Short mmCIF file of C-alpha atoms in Angstrom, two decimals:
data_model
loop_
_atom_site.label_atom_id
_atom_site.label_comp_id
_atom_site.label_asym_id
_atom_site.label_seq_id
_atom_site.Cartn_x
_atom_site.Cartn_y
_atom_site.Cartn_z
CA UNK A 1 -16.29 82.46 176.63
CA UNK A 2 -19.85 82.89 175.80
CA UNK A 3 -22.73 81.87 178.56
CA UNK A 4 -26.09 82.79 179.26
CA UNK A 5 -27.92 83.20 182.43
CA UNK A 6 -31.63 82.29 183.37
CA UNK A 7 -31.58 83.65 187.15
CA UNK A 8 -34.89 82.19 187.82
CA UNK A 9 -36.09 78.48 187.44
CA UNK A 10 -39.45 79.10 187.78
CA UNK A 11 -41.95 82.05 187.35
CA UNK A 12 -45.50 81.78 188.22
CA UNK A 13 -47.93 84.70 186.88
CA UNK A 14 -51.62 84.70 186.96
CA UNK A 15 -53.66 84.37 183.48
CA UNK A 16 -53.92 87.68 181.76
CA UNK A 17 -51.22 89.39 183.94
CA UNK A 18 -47.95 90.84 182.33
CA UNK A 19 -45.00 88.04 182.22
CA UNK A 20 -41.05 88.50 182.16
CA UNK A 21 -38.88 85.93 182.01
CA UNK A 22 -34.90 87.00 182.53
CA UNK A 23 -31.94 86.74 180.34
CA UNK A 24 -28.36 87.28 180.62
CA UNK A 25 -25.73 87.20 178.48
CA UNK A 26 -22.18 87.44 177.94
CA UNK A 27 -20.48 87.01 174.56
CA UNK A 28 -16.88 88.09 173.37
CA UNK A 29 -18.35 89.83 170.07
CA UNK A 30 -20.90 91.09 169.53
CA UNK A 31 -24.45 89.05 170.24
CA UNK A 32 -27.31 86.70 168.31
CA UNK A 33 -30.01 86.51 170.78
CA UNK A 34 -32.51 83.95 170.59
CA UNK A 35 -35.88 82.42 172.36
CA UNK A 36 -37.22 79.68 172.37
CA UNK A 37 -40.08 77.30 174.15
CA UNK A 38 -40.33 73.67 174.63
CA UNK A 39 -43.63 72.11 175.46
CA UNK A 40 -43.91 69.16 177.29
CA UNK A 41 -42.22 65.75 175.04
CA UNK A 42 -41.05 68.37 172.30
CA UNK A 43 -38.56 69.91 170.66
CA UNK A 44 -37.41 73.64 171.01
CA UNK A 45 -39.87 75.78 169.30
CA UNK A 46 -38.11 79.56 167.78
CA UNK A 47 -40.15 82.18 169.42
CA UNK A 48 -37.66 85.40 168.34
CA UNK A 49 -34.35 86.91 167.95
CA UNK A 50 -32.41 89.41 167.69
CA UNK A 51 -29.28 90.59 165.69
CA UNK A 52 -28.73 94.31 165.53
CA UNK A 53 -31.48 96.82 165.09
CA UNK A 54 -34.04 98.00 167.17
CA UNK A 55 -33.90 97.14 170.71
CA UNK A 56 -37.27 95.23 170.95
CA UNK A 57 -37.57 92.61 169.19
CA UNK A 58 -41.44 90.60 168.52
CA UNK A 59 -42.18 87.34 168.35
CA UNK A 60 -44.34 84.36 167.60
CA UNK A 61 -47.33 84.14 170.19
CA UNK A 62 -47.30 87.67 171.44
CA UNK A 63 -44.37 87.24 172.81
CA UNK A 64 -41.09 90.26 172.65
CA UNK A 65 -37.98 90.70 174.41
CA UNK A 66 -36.18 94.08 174.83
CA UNK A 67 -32.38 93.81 174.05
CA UNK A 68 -30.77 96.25 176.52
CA UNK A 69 -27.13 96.29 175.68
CA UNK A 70 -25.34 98.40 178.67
CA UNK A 71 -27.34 95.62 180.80
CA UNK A 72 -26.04 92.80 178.97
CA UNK A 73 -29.99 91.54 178.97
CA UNK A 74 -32.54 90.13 176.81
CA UNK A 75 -36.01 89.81 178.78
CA UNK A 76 -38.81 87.75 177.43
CA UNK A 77 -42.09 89.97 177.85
CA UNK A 78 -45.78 89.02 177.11
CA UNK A 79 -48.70 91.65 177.93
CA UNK A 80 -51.34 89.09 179.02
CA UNK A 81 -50.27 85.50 179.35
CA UNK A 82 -52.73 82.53 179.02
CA UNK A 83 -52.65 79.42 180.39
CA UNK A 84 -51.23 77.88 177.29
CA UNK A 85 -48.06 79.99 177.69
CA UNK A 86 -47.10 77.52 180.37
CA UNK A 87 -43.19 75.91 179.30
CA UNK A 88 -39.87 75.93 179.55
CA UNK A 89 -38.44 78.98 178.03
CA UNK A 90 -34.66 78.76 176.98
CA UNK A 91 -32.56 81.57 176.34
CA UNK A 92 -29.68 81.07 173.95
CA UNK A 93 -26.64 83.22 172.36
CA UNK A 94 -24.06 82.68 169.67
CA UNK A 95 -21.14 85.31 168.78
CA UNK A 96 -22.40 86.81 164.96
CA UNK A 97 -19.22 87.00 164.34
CA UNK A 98 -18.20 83.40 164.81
CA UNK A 99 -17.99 80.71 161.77
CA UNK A 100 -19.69 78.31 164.33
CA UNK A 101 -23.56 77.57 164.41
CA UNK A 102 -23.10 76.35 167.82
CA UNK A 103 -25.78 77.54 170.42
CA UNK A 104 -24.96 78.10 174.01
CA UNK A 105 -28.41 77.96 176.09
CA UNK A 106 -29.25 78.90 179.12
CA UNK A 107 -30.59 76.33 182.14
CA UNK A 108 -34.17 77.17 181.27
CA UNK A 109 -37.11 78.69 183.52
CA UNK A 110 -40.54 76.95 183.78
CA UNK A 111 -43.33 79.26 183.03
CA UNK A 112 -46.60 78.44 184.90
CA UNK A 113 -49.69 80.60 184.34
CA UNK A 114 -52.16 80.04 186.59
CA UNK A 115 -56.12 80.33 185.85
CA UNK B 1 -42.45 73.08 154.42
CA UNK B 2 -41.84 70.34 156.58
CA UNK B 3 -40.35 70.59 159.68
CA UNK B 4 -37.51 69.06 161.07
CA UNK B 5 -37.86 65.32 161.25
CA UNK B 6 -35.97 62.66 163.83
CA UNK B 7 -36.10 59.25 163.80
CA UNK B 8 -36.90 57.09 165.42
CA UNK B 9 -38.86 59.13 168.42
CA UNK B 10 -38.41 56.72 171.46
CA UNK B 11 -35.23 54.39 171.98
CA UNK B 12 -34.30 52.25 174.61
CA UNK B 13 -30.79 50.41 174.86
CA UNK B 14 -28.86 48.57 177.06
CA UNK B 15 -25.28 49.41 178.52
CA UNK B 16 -22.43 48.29 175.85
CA UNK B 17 -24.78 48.71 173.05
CA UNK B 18 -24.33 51.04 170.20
CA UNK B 19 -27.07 53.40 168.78
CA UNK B 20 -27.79 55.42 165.51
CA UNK B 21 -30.29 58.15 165.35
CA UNK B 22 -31.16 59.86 162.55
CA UNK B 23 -32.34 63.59 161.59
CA UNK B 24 -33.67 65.10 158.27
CA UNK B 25 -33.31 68.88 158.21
CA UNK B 26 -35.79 71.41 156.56
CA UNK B 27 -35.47 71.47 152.77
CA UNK B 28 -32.74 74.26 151.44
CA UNK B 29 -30.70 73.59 154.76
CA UNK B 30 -27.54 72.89 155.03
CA UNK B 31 -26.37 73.02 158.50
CA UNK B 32 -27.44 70.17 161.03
CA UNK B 33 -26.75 71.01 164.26
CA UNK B 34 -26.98 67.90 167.12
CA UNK B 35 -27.62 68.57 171.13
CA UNK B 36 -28.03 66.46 174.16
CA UNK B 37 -30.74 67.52 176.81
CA UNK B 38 -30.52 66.24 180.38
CA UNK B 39 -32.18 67.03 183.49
CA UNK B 40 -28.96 67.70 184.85
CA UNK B 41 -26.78 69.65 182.17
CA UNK B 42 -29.44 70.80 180.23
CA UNK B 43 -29.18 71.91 176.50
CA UNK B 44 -25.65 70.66 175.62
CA UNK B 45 -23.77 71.52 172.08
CA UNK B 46 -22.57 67.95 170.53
CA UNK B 47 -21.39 69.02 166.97
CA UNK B 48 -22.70 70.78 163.42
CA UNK B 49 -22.26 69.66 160.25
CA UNK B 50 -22.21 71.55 157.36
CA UNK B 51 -21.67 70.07 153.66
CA UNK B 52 -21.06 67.00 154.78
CA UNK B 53 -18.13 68.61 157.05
CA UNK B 54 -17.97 68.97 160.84
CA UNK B 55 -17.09 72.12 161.36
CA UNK B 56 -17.32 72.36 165.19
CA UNK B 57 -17.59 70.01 168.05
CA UNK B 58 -18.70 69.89 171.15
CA UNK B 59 -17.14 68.60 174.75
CA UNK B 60 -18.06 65.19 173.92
CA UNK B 61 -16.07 61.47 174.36
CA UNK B 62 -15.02 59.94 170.94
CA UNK B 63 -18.05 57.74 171.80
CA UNK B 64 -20.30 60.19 170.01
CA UNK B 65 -19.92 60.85 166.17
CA UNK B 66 -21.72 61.50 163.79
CA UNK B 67 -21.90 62.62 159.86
CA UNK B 68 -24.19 64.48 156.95
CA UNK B 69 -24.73 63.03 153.74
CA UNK B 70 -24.84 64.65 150.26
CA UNK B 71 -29.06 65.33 151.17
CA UNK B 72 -27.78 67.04 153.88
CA UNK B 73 -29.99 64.24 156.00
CA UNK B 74 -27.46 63.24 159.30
CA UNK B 75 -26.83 60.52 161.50
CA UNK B 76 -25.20 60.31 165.00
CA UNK B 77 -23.96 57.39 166.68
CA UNK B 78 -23.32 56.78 169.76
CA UNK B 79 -21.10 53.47 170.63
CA UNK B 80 -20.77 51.89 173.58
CA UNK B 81 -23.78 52.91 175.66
CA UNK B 82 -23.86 53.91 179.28
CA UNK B 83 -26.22 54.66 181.44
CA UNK B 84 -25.24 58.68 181.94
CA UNK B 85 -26.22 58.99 177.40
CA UNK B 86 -30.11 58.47 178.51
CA UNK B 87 -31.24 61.80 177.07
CA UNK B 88 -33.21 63.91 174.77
CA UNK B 89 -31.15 64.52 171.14
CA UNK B 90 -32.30 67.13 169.53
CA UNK B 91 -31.25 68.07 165.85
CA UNK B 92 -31.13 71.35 164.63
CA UNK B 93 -31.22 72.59 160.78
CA UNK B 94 -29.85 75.59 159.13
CA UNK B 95 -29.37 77.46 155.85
CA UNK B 96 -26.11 77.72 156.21
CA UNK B 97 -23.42 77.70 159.63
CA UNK B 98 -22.53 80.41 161.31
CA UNK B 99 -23.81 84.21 160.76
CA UNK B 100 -27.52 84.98 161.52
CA UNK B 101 -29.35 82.27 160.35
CA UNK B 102 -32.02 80.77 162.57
CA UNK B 103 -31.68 77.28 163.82
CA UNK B 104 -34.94 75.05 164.20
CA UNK B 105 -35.28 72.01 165.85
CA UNK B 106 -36.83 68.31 165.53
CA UNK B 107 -39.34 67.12 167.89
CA UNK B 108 -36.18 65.32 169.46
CA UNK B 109 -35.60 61.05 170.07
CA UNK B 110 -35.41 59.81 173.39
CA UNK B 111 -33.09 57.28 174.54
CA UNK B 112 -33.33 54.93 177.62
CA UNK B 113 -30.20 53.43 178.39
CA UNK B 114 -31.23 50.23 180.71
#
């Protein structure tokens, strides 16, 4: 069965400091990695994925995540966040190889950035 | 392009009552993909359709159906209302189900079950 793990709820990171948010997966086949953001009374928001390829993947907003495959992980990174970075961030897999669209997220971790 | 569009935004309903919300994917797509958000569960797979097919279905009571029409445009309906449906339904839209295509969602429409 696939699933995806978001260890931490909440990460708190000071404005213009480096920012990770975690991902774990674990898929049958092999994996279609995605990110995405939800701001406050919106819908999910596609920030980057990753199929096959090279192993870091960039994004919308400065965002990239690094697919590390022996880890079975696919972090969220930003250099320098900003305020406006504050969300929840949703990590979400699906099985390539699968005939279904269906997404299986993760619980979500709540990004504050701090002035 | 336009984005995804769901209608109506807000909803509020009382227990017993039935509901019908409705979601217009980007134009080109075919697949329309519907999930439930709640505090509690989270992001929650309810079903796709694809062509005016389901093709895969979440863990979901009969309660919850849905369908596509030939504009790929969808509906779901929910009958029989209880209090534990209040969520956020999100719709998600496609170029086509299944392989690597990227999903993108609606701004959502939430519904209050009083």
């Amino acid at each position: 069965a696939q699933s995806v793990a978001q260890p931490e709820d909440q990460v708190n990171v000071a404005e213009g400091n480096p920012l990770t948010v975690k991902c774990t997966y674990s898929v049958s086949g092999n994996p279609y990695l995605f990110w995405y953001v939800q701001y406050p009374n919106r819908g999910l928001q596609f920030l980057l994925k990753y199929i096959t390829g090279d192993n870091l993947v960039k994004g919308s907003y400065g965002f990239e995540a690094e697919f590390n495959k022996s880890q079975t992980s696919f972090h969220l990174k930003k250099p320098s966040a900003l305020v406006s970075d504050s969300a929840l961030y949703f990590c979400a897999v699906r099985d390539i190889y699968s005939s279904a669209s269906k997404i299986i997220f993760g619980s979500g971790t709540r990004l504050s950035i701090r002035p | 392009k336009a984005g995804v569009t769901q209608t109506p935004r807000y909803l509020i309903k009382t227990r017993g009552q039935q509901v019908t919300l409705s979601c217009s994917p980007i134009s080109g797509h075919r697949s329309v993909s519907w999930y439930q958000q709640t505090p509690g569960q989270g992001l929650q797979f309810l079903f796709e359709y694809f062509s005016e097919t389901q093709r895969n279905k979440g863990n979901f009571p009969g309660r919850f159906s849905g369908r596509q029409f030939s504009n790929s445009r969808s509906e779901m309906n929910v009958s029989t209302l209880e209090l534990g449906d209040s969520a956020l339904y999100l719709c998600a839209s496609a170029r086509l189900a299944g392989g690597t295509d990227t999903q993108y969602f609606g701004p959502g429409t939430r519904l209050t079950v009083l």
